[in-house]
mmCIF file of C-alpha atoms in Angstrom:
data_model
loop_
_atom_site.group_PDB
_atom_site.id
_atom_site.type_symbol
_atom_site.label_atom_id
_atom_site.label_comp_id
_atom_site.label_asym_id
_atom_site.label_seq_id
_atom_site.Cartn_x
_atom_site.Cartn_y
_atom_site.Cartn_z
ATOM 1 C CA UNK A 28 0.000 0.000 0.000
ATOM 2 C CA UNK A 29 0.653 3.571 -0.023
ATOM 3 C CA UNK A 30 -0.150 6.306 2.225
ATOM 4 C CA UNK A 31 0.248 9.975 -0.109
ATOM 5 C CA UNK A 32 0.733 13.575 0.564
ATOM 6 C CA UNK A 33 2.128 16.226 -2.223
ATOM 7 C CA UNK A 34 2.497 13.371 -4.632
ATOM 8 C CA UNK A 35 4.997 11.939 -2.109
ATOM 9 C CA UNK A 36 4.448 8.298 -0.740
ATOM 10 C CA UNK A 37 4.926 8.660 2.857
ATOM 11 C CA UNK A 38 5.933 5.442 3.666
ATOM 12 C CA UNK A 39 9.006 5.274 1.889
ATOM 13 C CA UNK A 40 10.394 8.750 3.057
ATOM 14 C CA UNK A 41 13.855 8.253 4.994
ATOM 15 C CA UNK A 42 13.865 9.642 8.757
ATOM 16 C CA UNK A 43 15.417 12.890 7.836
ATOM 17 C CA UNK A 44 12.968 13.648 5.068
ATOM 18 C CA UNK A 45 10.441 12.980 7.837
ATOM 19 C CA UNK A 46 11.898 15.050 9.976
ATOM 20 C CA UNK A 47 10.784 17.881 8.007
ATOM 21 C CA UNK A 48 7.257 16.822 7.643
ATOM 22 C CA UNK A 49 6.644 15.747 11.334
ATOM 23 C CA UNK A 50 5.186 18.785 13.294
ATOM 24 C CA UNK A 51 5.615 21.566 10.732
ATOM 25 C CA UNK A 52 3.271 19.993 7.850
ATOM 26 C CA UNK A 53 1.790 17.038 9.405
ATOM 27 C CA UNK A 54 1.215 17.557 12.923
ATOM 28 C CA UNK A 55 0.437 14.595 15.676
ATOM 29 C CA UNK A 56 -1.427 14.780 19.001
ATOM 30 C CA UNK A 57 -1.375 11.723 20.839
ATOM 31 C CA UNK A 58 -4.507 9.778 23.112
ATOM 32 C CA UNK A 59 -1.651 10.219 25.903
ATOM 33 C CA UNK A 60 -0.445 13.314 25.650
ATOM 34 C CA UNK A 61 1.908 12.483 28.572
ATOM 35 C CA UNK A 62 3.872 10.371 26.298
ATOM 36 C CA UNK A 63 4.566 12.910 23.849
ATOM 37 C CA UNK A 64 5.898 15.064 26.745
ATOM 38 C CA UNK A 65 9.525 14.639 27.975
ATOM 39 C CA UNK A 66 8.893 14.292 32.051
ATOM 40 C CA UNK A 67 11.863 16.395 32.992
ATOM 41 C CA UNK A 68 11.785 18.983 30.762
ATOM 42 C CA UNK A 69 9.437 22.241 31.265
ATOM 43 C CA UNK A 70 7.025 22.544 28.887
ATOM 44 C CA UNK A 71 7.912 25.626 27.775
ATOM 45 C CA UNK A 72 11.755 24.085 27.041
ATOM 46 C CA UNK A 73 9.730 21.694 24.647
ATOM 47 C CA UNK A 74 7.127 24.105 22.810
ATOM 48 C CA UNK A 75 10.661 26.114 22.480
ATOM 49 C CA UNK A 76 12.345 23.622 21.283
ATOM 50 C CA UNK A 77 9.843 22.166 18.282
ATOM 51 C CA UNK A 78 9.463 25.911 17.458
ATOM 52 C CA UNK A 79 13.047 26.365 16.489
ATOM 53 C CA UNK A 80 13.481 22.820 14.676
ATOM 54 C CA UNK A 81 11.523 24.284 12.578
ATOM 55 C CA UNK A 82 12.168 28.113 12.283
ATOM 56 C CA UNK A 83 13.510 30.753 13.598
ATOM 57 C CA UNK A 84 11.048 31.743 16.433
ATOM 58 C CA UNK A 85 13.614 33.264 19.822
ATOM 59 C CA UNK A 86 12.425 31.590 22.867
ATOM 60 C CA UNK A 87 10.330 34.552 23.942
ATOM 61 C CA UNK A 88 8.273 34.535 20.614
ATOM 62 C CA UNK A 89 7.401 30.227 21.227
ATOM 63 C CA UNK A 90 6.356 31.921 24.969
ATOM 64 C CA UNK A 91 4.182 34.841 23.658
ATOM 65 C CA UNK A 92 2.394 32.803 21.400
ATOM 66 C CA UNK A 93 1.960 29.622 23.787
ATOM 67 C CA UNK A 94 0.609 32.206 25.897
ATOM 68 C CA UNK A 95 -2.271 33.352 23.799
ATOM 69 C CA UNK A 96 -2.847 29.857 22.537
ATOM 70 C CA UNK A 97 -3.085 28.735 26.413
ATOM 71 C CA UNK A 98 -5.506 31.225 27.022
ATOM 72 C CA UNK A 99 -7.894 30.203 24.136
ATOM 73 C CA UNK A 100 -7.579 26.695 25.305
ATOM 74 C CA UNK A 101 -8.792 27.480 28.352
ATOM 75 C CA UNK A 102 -5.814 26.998 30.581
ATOM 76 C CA UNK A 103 -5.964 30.051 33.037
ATOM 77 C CA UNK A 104 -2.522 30.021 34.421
ATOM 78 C CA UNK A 105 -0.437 30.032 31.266
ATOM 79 C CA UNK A 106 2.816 30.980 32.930
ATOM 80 C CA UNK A 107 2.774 28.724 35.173
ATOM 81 C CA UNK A 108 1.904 25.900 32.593
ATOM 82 C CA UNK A 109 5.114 27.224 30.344
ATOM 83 C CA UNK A 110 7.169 26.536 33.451
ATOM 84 C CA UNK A 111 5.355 23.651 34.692
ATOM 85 C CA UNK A 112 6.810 19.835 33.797
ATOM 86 C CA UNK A 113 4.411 17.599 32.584
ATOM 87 C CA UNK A 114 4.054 15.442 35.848
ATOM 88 C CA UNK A 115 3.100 18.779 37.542
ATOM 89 C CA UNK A 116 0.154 18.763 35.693
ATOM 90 C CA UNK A 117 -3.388 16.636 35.154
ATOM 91 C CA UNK A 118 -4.153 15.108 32.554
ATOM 92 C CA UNK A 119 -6.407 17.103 30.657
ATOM 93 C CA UNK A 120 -3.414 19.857 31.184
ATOM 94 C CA UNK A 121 -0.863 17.674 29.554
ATOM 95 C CA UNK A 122 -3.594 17.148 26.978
ATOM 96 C CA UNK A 123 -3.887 20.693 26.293
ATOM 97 C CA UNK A 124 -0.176 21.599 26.295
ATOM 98 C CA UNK A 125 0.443 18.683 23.755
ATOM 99 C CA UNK A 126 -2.311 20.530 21.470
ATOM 100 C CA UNK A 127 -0.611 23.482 21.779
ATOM 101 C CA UNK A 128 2.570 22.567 20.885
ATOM 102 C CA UNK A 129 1.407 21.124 17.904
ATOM 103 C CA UNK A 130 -1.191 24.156 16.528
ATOM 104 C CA UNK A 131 1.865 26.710 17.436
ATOM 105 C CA UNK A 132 3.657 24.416 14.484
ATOM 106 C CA UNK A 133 0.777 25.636 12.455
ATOM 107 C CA UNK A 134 0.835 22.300 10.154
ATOM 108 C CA UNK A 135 -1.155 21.627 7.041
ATOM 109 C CA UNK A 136 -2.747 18.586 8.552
ATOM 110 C CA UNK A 137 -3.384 17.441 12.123
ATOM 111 C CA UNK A 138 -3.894 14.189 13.197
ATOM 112 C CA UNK A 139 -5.592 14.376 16.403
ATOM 113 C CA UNK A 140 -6.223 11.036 18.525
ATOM 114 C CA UNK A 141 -8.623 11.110 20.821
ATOM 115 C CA UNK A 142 -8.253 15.026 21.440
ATOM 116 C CA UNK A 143 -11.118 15.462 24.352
ATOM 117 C CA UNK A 144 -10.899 11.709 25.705
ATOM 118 C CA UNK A 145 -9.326 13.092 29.191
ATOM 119 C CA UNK A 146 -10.846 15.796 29.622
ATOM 120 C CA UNK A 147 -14.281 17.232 31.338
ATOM 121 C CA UNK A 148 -17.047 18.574 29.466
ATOM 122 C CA UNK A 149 -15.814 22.683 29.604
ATOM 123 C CA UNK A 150 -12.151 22.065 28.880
ATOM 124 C CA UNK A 151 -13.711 19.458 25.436
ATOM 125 C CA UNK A 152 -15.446 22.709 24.346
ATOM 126 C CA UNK A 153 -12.361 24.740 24.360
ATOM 127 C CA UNK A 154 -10.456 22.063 22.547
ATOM 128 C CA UNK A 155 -13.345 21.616 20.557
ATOM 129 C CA UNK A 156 -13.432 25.518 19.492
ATOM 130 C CA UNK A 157 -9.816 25.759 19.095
ATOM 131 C CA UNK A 158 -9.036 22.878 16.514
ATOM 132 C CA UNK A 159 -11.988 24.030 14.526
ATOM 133 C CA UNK A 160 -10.567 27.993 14.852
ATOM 134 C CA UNK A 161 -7.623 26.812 13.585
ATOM 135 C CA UNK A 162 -8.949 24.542 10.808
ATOM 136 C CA UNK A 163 -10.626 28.041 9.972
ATOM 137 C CA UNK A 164 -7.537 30.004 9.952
ATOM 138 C CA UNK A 165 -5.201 27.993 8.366
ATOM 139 C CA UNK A 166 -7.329 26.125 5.955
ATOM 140 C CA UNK A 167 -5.085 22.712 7.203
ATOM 141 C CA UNK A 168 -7.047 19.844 7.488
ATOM 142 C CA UNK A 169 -7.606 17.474 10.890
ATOM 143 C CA UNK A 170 -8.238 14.303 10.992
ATOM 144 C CA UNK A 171 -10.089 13.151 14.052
ATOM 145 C CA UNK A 172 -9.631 9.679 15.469
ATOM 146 C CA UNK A 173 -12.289 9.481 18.208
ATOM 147 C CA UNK A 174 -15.366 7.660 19.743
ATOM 148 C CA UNK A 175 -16.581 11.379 20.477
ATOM 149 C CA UNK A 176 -19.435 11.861 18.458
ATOM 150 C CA UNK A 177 -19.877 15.016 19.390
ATOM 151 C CA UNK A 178 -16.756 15.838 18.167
ATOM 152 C CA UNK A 179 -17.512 13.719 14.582
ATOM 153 C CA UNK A 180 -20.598 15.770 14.501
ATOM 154 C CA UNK A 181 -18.367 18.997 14.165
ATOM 155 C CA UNK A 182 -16.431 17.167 11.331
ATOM 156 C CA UNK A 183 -17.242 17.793 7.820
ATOM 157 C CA UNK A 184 -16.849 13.927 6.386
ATOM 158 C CA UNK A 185 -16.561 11.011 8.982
ATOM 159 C CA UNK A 186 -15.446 7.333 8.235
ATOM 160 C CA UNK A 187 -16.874 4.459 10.081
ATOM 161 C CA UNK A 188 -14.414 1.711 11.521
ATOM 162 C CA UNK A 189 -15.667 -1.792 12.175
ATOM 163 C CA UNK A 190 -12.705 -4.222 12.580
ATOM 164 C CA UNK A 191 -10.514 -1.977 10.688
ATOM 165 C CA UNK A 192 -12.677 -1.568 7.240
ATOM 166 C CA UNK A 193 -14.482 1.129 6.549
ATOM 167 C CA UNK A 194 -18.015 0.415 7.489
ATOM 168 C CA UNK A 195 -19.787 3.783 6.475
ATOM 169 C CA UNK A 196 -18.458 6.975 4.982
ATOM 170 C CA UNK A 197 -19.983 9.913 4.059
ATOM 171 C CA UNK A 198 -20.700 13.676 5.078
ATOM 172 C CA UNK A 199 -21.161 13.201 9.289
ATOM 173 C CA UNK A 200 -24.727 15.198 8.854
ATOM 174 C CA UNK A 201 -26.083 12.766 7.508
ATOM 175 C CA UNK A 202 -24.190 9.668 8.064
ATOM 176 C CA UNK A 203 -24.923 10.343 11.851
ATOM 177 C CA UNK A 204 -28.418 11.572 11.543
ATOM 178 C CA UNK A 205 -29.352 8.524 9.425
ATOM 179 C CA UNK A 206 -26.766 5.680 10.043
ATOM 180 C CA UNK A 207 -27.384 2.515 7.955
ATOM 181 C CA UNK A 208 -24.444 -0.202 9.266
ATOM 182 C CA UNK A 209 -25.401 -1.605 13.000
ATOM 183 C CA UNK A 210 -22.020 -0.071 13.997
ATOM 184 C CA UNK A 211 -23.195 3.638 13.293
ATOM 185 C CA UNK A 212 -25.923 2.394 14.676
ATOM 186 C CA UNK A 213 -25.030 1.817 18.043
ATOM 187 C CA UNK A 214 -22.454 4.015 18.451
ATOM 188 C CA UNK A 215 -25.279 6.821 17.509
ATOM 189 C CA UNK A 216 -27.680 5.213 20.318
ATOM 190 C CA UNK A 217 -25.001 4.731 23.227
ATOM 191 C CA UNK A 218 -23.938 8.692 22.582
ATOM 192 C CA UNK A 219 -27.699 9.447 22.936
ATOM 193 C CA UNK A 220 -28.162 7.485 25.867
ATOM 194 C CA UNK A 221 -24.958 9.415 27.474
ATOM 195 C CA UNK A 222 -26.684 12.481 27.058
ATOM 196 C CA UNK A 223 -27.761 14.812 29.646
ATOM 197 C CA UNK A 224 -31.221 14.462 29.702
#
């Protein structure tokens, strides 16, 4: 098989030529954000760090923008967060910082796994708001991976997974407002059923 992007088959690039992909055009956010993070390292250092692999942003540029990208992902302490190591922090913080780090890349597609899974119902909405901002602004693409179908909802196409083959595909309108394979199906009734009533 193949896996494509600019007419280049990713799966035969050599690790330097995805070095300069990873981050700056494709961007990754992990389920366990933790694991992206380096435990003993701010994360400030790190945000700094994957700023200037790929540019020349100063250190107090990578801050000033974390900053305002903190803020809009509803982290209220941002300095503290910059300064913070990741085992300071939950993990719906870690989450959040792991997000950041890759929107401040600014890449042309984000693959987001599980984006909201750890985190409560205010913080989601903020995450939410600020991957579809930046779809918005940047005209990149992201690709959800995600049992959230409140987050599918906000997608413009969804693709159905049973057993890895596509079960269903389609514009998520109407593929979730009228699924036709039993695994739509009952992913569509156990969201409704988790619904505050």
């Amino acid at each position: 098989g193949a896996l494509r992007y600019g007419g280049r088959d990713l799966l035969r690039l050599s690790e330097t030529a995805w070095r300069t992909l990873r981050g700056a055009v494709i961007g990754f956010v992990f389920q366990n954000a933790g694991a992206s993070l380096c435990a003993v390292r701010t994360v400030g250092s790190q945000i700094a760090e994957a700023l200037g692999a790929h540019g020349t942003v100063s250190e107090d540029e990578a801050r000033r923008r974390a900053l305002l990208l903190f803020a809009r992902l509803g982290l209220p302490d941002g300095e503290r967060l910059w300064a913070s190591r990741p085992f300071e922090l939950s993990g719906g913080m870690q989450q959040r910082a792991a997000l950041a780090a890759a929107l401040l890349l600014r890449p042309r597609v984000l693959l987001a796994d599980e984006p909201t899974g750890a985190l409560d119902s205010v913080s989601r909405r903020a995450v939410m708001e600020a991957l579809l901002r930046y779809r918005e602004e940047t005209g990149g693409a992201v690709l959800f991976v995600t049992h959230d179908l409140s987050l599918a909802r906000r997608a413009d196409r969804v693709v159905i997974l049973s057993e890895g083959r596509v079960a269903e595909e389609g514009p998520a309108a109407s593929v979730l407002a009228a699924p036709r394979h039993p695994v739509t199906k009952r992913l569509a009734a156990a969201a409704e059923r988790m619904r505050p009533r």
